[in-house]
Coordinates of C-alpha atoms in Angstrom, one line a residue:
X1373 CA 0.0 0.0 0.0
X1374 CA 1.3 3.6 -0.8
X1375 CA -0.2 6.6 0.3
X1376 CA 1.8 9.7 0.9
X1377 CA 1.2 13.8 1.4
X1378 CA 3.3 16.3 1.7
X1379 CA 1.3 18.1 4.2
X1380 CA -2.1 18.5 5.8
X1381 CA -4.8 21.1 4.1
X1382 CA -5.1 23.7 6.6
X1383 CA -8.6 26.0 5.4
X1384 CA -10.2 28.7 7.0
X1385 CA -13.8 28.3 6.5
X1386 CA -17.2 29.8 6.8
X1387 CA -20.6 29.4 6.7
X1388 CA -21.8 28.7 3.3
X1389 CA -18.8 28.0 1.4
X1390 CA -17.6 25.3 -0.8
X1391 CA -14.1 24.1 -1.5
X1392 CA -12.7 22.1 -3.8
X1393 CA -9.7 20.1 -1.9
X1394 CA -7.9 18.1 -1.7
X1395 CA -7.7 15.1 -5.0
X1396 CA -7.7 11.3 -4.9
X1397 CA -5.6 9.6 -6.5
X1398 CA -7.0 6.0 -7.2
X1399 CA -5.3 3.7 -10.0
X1400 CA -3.7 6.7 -11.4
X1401 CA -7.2 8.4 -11.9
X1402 CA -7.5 11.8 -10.0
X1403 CA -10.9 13.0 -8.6
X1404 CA -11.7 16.1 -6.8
X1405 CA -13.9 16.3 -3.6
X1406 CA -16.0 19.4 -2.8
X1407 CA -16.7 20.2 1.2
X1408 CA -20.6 20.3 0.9
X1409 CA -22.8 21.4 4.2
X1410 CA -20.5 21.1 7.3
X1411 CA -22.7 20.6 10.1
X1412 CA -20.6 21.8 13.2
X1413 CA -19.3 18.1 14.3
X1414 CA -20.1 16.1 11.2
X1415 CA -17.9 16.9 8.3
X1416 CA -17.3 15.5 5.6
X1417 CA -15.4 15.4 2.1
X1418 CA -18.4 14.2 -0.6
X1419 CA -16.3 12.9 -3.9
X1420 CA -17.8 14.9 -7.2
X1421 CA -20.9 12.6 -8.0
X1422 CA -20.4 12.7 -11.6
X1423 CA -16.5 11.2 -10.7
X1424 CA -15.1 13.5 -13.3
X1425 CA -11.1 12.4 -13.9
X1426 CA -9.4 15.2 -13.4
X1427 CA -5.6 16.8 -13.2
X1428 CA -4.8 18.1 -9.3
X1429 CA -4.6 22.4 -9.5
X1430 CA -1.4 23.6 -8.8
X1431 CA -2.5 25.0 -5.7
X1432 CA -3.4 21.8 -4.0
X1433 CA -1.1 19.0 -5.8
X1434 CA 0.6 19.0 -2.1
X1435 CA -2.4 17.3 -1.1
X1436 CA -3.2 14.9 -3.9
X1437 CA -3.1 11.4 -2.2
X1438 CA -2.2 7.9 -4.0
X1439 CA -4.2 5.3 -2.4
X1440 CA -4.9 1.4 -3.4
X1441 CA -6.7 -1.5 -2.0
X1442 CA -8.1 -0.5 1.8
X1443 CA -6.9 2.2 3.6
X1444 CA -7.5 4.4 6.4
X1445 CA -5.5 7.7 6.2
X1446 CA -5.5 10.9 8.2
X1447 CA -5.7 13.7 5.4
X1448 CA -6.2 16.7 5.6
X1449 CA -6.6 19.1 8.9
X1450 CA -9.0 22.0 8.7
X1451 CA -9.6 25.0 11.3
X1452 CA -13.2 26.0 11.9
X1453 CA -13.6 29.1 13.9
X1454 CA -10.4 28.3 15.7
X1455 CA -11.8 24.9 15.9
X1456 CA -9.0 22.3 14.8
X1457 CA -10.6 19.6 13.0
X1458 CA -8.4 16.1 11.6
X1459 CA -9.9 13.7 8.7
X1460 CA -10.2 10.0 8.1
X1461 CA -10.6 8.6 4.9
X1462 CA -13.0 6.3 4.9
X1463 CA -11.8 4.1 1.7
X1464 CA -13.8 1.0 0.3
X1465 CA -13.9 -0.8 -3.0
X1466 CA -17.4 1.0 -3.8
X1467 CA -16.1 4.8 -4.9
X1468 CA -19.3 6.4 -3.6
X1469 CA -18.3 5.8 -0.3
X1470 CA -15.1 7.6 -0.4
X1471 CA -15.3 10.5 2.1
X1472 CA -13.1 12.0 4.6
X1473 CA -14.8 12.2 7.9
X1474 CA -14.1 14.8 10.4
X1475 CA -13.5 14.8 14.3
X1476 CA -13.3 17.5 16.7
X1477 CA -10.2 17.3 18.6
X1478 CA -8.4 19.6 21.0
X1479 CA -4.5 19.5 19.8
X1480 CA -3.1 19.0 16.3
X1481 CA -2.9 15.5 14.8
X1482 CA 0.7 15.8 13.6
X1483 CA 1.0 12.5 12.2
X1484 CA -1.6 12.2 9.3
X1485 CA -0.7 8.7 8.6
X1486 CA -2.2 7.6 11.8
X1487 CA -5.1 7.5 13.6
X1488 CA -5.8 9.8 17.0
X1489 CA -8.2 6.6 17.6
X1490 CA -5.4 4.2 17.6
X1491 CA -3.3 6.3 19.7
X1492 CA -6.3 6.2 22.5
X1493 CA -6.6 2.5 22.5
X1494 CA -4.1 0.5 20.4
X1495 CA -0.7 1.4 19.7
X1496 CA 1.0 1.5 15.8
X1497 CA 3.0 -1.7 17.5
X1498 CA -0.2 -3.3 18.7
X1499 CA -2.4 -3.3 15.6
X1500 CA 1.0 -4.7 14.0
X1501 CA 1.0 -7.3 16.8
X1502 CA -2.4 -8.5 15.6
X1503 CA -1.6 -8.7 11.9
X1504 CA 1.4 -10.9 12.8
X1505 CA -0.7 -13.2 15.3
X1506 CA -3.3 -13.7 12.0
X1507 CA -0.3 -13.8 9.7
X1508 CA 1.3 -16.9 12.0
X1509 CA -1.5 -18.9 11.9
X1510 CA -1.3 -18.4 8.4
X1511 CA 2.1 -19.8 7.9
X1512 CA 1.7 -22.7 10.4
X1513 CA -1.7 -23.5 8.6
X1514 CA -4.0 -23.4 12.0
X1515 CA -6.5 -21.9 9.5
X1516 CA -6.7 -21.6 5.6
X1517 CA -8.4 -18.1 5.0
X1518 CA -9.9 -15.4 7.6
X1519 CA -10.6 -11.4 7.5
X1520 CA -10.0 -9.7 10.8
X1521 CA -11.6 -6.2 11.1
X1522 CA -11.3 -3.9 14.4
X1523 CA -12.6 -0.1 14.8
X1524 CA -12.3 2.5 17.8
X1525 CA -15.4 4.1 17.9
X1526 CA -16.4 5.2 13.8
X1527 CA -12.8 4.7 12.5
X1528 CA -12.1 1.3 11.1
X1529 CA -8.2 0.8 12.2
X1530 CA -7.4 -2.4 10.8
X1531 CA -9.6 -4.6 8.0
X1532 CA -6.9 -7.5 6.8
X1533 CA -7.3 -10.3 4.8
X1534 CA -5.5 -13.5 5.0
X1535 CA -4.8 -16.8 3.4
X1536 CA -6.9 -18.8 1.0
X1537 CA -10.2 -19.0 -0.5
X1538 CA -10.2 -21.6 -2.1
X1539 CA -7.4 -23.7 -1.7
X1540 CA -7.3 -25.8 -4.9
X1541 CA -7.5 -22.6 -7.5
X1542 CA -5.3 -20.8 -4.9
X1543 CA -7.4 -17.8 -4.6
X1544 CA -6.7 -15.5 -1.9
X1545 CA -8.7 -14.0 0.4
X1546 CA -10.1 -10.0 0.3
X1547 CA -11.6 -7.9 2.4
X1548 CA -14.6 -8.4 0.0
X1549 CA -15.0 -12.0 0.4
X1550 CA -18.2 -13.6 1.4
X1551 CA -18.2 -15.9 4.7
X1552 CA -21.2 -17.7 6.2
X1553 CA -21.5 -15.7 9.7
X1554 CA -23.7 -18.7 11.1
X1555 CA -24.8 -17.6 14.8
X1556 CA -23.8 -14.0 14.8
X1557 CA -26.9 -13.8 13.2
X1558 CA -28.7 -14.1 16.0
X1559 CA -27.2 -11.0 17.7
X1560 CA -28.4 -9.5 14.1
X1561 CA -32.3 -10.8 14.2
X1562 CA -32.2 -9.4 17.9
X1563 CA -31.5 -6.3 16.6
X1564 CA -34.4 -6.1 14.0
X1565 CA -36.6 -7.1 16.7
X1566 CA -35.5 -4.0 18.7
X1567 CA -36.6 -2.2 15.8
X1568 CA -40.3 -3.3 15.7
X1569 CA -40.1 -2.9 19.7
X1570 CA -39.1 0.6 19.1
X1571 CA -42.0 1.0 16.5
X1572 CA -44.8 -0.8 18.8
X1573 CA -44.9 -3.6 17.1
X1574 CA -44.0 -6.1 19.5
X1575 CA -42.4 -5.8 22.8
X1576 CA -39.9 -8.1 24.8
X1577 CA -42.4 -9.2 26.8
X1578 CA -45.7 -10.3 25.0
X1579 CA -46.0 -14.1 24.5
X1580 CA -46.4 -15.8 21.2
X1581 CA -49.8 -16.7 21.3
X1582 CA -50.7 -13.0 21.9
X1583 CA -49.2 -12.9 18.4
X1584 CA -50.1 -15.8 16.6
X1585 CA -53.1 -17.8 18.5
X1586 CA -52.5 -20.8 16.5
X1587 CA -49.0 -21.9 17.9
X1588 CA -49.2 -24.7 19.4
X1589 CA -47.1 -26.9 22.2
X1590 CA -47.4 -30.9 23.3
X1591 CA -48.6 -28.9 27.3
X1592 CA -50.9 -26.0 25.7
X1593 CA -50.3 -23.6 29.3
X1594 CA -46.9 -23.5 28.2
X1595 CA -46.9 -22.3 24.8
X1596 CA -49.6 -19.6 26.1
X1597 CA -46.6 -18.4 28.4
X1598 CA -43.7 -18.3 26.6
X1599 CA -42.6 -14.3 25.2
X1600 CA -40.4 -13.4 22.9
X1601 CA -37.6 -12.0 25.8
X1602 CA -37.4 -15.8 26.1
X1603 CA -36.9 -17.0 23.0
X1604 CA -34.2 -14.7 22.8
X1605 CA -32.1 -15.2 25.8
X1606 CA -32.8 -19.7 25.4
X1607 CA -35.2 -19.7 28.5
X1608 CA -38.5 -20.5 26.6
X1609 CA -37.8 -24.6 27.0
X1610 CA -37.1 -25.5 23.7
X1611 CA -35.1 -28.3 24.0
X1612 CA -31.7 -28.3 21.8
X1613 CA -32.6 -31.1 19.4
X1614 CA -36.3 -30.0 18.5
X1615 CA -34.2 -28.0 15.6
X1616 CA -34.5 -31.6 14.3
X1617 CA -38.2 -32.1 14.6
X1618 CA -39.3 -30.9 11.4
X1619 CA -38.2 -29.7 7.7
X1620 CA -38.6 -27.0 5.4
X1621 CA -41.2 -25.0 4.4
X1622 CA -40.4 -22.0 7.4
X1623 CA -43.8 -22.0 8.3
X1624 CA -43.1 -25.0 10.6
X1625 CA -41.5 -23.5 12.9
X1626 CA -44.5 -22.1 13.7
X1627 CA -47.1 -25.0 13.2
X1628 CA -45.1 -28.2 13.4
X1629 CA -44.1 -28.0 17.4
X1630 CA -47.4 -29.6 18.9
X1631 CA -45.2 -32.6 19.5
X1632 CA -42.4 -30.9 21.0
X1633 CA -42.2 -31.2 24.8
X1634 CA -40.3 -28.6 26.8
X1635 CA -37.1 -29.1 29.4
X1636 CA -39.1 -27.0 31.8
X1637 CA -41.3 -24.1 32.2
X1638 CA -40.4 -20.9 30.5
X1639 CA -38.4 -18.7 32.1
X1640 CA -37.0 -21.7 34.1
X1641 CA -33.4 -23.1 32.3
X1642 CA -31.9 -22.0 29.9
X1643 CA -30.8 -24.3 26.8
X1644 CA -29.0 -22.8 23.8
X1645 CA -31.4 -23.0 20.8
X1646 CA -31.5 -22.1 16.9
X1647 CA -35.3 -22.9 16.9
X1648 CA -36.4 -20.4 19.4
X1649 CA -34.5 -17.7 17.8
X1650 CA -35.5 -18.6 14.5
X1651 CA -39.3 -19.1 15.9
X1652 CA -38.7 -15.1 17.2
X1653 CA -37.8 -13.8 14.5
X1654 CA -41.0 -15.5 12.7
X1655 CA -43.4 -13.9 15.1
X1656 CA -41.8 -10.5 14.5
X1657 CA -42.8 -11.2 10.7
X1658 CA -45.8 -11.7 11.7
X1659 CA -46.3 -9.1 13.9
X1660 CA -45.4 -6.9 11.3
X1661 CA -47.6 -8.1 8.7
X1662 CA -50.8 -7.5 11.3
X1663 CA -49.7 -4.4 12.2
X1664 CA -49.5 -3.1 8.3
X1665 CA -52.7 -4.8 7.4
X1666 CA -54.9 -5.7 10.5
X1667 CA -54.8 -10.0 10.7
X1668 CA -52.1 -12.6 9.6
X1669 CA -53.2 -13.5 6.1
X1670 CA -52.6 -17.1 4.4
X1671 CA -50.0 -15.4 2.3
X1672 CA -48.2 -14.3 5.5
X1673 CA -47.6 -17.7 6.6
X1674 CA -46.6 -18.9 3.7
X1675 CA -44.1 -16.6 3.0
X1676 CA -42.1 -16.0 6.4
X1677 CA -38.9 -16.4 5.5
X1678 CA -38.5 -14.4 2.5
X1679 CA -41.1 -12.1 4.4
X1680 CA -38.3 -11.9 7.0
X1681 CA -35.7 -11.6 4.9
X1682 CA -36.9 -8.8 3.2
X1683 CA -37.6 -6.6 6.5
X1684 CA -34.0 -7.5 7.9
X1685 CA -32.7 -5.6 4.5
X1686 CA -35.2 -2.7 4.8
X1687 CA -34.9 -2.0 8.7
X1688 CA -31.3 -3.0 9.1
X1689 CA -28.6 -4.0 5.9
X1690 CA -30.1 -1.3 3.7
X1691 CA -29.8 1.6 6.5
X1692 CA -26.4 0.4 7.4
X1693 CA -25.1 0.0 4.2
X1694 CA -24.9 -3.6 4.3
X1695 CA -24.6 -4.2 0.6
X1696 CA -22.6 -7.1 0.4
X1697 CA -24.8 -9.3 2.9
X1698 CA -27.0 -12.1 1.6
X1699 CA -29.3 -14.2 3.4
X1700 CA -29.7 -16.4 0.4
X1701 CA -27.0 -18.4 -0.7
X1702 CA -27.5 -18.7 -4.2
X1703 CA -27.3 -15.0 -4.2
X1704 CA -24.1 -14.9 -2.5
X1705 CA -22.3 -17.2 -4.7
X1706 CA -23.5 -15.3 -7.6
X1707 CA -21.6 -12.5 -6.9
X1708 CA -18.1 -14.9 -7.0
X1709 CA -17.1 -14.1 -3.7
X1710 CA -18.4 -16.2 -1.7
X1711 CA -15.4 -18.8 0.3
X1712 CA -15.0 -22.3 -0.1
X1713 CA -15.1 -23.7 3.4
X1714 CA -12.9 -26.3 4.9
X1715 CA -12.5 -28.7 7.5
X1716 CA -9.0 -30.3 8.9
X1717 CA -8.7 -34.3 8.1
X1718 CA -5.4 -36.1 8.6
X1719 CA -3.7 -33.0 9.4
X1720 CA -5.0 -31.3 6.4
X1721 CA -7.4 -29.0 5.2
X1722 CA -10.0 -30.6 3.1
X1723 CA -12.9 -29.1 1.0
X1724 CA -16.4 -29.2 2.7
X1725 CA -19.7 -29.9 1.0
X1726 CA -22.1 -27.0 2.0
X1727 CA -25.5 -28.0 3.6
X1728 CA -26.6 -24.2 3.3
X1729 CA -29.8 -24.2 1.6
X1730 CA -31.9 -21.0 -0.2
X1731 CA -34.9 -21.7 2.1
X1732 CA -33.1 -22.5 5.5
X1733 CA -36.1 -22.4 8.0
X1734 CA -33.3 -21.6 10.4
X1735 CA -32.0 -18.8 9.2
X1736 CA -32.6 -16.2 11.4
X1737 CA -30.4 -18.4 13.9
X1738 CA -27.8 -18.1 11.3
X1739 CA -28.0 -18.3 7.6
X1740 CA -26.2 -15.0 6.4
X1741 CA -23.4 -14.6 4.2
X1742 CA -21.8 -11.7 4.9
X1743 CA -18.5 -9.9 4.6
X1744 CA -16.2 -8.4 7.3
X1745 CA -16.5 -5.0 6.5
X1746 CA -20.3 -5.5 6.4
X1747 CA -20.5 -7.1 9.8
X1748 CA -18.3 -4.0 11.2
X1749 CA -20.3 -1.4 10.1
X1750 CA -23.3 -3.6 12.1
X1751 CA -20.8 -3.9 15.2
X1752 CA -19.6 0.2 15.0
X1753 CA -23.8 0.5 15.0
X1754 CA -23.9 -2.3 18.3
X1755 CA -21.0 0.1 19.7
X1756 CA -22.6 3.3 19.3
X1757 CA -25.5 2.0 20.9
X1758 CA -28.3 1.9 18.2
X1759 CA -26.5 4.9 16.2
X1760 CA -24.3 4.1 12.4
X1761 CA -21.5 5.1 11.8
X1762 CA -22.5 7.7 9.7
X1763 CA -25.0 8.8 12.3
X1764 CA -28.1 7.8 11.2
X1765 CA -30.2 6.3 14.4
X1766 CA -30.9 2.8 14.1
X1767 CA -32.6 1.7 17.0
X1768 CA -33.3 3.1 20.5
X1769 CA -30.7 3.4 23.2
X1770 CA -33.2 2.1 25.7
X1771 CA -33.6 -1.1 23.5
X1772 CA -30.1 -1.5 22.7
X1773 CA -29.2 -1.5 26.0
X1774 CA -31.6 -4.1 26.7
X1775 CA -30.6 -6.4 24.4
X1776 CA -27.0 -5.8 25.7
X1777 CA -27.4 -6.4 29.5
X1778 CA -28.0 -9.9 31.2
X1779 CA -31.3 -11.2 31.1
X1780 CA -33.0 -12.5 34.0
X1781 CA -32.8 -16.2 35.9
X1782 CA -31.4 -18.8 34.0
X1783 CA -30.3 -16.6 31.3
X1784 CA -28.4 -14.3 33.7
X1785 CA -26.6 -17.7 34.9
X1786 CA -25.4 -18.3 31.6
X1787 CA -24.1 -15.3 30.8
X1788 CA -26.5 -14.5 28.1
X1789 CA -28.5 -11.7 27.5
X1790 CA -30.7 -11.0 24.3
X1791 CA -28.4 -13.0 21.6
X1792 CA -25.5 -11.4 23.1
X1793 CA -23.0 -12.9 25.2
X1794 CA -22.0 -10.6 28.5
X1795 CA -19.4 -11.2 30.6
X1796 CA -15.9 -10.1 31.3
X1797 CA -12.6 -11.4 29.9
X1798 CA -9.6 -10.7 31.4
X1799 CA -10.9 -7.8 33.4
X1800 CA -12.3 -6.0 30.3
X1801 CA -16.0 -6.0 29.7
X1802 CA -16.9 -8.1 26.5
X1803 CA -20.3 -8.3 24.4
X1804 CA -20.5 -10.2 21.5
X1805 CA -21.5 -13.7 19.9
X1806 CA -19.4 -16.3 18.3
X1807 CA -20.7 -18.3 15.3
X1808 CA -20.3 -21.9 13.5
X1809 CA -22.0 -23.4 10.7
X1810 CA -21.1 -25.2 7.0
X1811 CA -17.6 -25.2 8.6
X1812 CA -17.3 -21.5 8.6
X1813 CA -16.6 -20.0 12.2
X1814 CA -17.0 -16.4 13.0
X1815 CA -16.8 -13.8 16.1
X1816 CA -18.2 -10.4 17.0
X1817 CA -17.3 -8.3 20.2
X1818 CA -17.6 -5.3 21.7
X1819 CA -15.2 -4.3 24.7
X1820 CA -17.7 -1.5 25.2
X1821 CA -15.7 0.8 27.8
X1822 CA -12.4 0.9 25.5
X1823 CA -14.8 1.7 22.8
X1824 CA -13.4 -1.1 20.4
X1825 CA -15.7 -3.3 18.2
X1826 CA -14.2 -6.6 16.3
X1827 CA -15.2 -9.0 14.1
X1828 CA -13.1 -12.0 13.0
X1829 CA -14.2 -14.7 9.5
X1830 CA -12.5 -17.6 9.3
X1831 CA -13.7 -20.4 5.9
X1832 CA -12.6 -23.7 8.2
X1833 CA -13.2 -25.7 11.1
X1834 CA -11.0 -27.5 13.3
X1835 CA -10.5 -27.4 16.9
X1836 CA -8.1 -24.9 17.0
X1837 CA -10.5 -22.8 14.7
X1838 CA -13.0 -23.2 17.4
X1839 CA -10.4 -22.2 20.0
X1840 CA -9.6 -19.0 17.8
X1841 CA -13.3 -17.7 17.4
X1842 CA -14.6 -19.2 20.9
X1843 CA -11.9 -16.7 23.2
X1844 CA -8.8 -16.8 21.1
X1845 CA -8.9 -13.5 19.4
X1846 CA -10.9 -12.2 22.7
X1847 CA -8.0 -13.2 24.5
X1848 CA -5.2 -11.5 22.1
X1849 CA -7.0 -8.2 22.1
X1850 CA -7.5 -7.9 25.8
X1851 CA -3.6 -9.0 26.3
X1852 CA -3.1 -5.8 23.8
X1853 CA -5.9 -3.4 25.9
X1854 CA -3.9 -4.8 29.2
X1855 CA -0.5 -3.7 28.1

């Protein structure tokens, strides 16, 4: 990666005025940005929109900037009514999401090739200590391709790429490769629901029958008692292997449990469960669909999961620019980025047959294929408590903070709290959710009070795999926070 300027823009500015400065420099093709509509706090570089090629003015070649693949770069520094402001590029493969983002800070950033954020939390030395931990299990083949991605409040400070797609064609891996996610989706349906909580559509607390009558259990007072707080935090009683207890179309996870008996009463143990998330996130479709239209239609029913699929891209992967995220998998490996997984045999990494299907009636529980730079602009948003990264207000604080605190009873025991994992690892207090499914394995995590959000893809499985994404990487970053 090159980047280099000679100096940092310094601009007087006032009310009203626009600015052409500085130029990008991508692939040899030079584009000017204009400073458009500076709210005091949220500034922001917007590239010309008709992405005009031009030649840098003589006046501001200084600040012309080379830049390829992903990088984060501090350029340039601008002074607001004696207000000294430093910018991040925010720099993706999609060009209309070039900008340089502003932040108010109270002394000069005199190193524009760094991040203030990294300074704050994670040294130069320490983001280069995590790069060389990925890079070694690299070279001693613990895992065959991964993409680690880390921010510090809104500024992404590392997004690498290691290792292997696919092994056999010896494609490497990008930062815009496609892995299954498998139960971090959970923490993501949780969040959709705290959307149609925050619209008054649902609430934590009202039970599924209040919602669909029709749900049925093999001891009816039971499924009359059981809320959707439950089937969120694994106290509702669904036992573990009643994911087995019937097949596709979706609609059964919401007519084909008469048979199923519980471990105990709701509210009473708690027992991990992809059904019960999955049977959530149904009843919030439904919900939905009597809210908009007064009764749960036939249609409804039939159409759950593409019903649910299609809110969880209007309420939350569409607002958070979540454009590379795919619940169906036909749709991911369209795009020809989706990974290869693989699982270790004989010492080996060998290819896996995928089970993922287009119509997974589990895949709220954890059927999305996403990328890692998708999943952190979702964890910046978990971080910021309901707020993007771009500022736009997601969901509530007050329901954020629910989901994020340890639920009640068994739940609490467990360390669980509304698909979120709560609990503290080495001293540091850690949210998040690991994931594992078609031998992908994935992590998410928040260390909320260093302000640092994670996310960590890995296309194998193998127990050392499991090791990495079940405390592994937790364990490296809170060694680095420690130092």
């Amino acid at each position: 990666m090159t980047a280099q300027a000679e100096q940092c823009a310094t601009s007087s500015l006032v009310d009203g005025l626009d600015i052409n400065i500085p130029c990008l420099s991508l692939n040899a093709t030079k584009y000017s940005t204009r400073l458009l509509n500076y709210p005091q706090g949220e500034l922001s570089w917007q590239w010309d929109e008709n992405l005009t090629p031009v030649t840098c003015a003589d006046e501001i070649t200084d600040h012309c900037v080379q830049l390829d693949d992903s990088l984060n770069l501090d350029f340039p520094s601008l002074d607001i009514s004696g207000q000294d402001y430093s910018a991040k590029l925010n720099y993706s493969s999609d060009i209309s999401q070039y900008a340089w983002h502003y932040h108010s800070h109270t002394e000069k950033n005199t190193n524009p090739q760094q991040s203030t954020a990294i300074n704050s939390v994670l040294s130069a030395d320490d983001v280069a200590s995590l790069r060389q931990y990925m890079n070694t299990l690299i070279t001693e083949k613990q895992i065959p391709g991964a993409v680690l991605a880390v921010a510090i409040g809104t500024d992404t400070v590392l997004l690498d790429a290691y290792g292997q797609t696919n092994i056999s064609q010896g494609t490497k891996t990008t930062n815009d490769s496609l892995f299954h996610i498998g139960s971090t989706n959970k923490a993501i349906t949780s969040a959709l629901i705290a959307i149609l909580v925050d619209e008054g559509i649902l609430n934590w607390d009202r039970k599924i029958q209040d919602i669909y009558p029709q749900f049925t259990l093999s001891n009816p007072a039971y499924a009359n008692q059981i809320t959707i707080r439950q089937l969120l935090d694994m106290t509702s009683g669904l036992p573990v292997d009643a994911d087995e207890v019937f097949d596709v179309p979706a609609r059964a996870v919401l007519d084909g449990l008469g048979n199923v008996k519980l471990i105990g009463s709701p509210g009473g143990q708690y027992e991990y469960s992809n059904l019960s998330v999955s049977l959530a996130a149904y009843l919030a479709v439904l919900a939905k669909a009597k809210a908009d239209n007064g009764s749960i239609q036939q249609r409804d029913l039939d159409n759950v999961h593409a019903d649910y699929e299609k809110l969880l891209r209007e309420k939350l992967l569409q607002p958070l620019g979540m454009s590379n995220s795919y619940l169906y998998v036909d749709e991911a490996r369209a795009t020809g980025k989706m990974s290869k997984s693989y699982h270790l045999s004989n010492g080996q990494f060998v290819l896996s047959e995928s089970v993922d299907e287009h119509d997974d009636n589990l895949a709220p529980s954890g059927g999305l294929k996403s990328t890692a730079q998708d999943m952190l602009r979702y964890m910046i948003m978990e971080l910021q408590q309901g707020v993007s990264a771009d500022g736009q207000r997601i969901v509530s604080t007050a329901n954020m903070q629910e989901r994020q605190k340890l639920s009640i009873g068994a739940a609490k025991d467990n360390d669980y709290g509304l698909c979120l994992e709560i609990k503290n690892i080495n001293q540091f207090k850690f949210i998040g959710h690991s994931g594992s499914y078609d031998d992908f394995n994935s992590t998410i995590g928040l260390f909320p009070d260093q302000q640092l959000a994670f996310v960590l893809l890995v296309n194998g499985d193998s127990p050392s795999i499991s090791d990495l994404t079940d405390g592994g990487i937790e364990a490296k970053i809170t060694s680095l926070l420690a130092d």
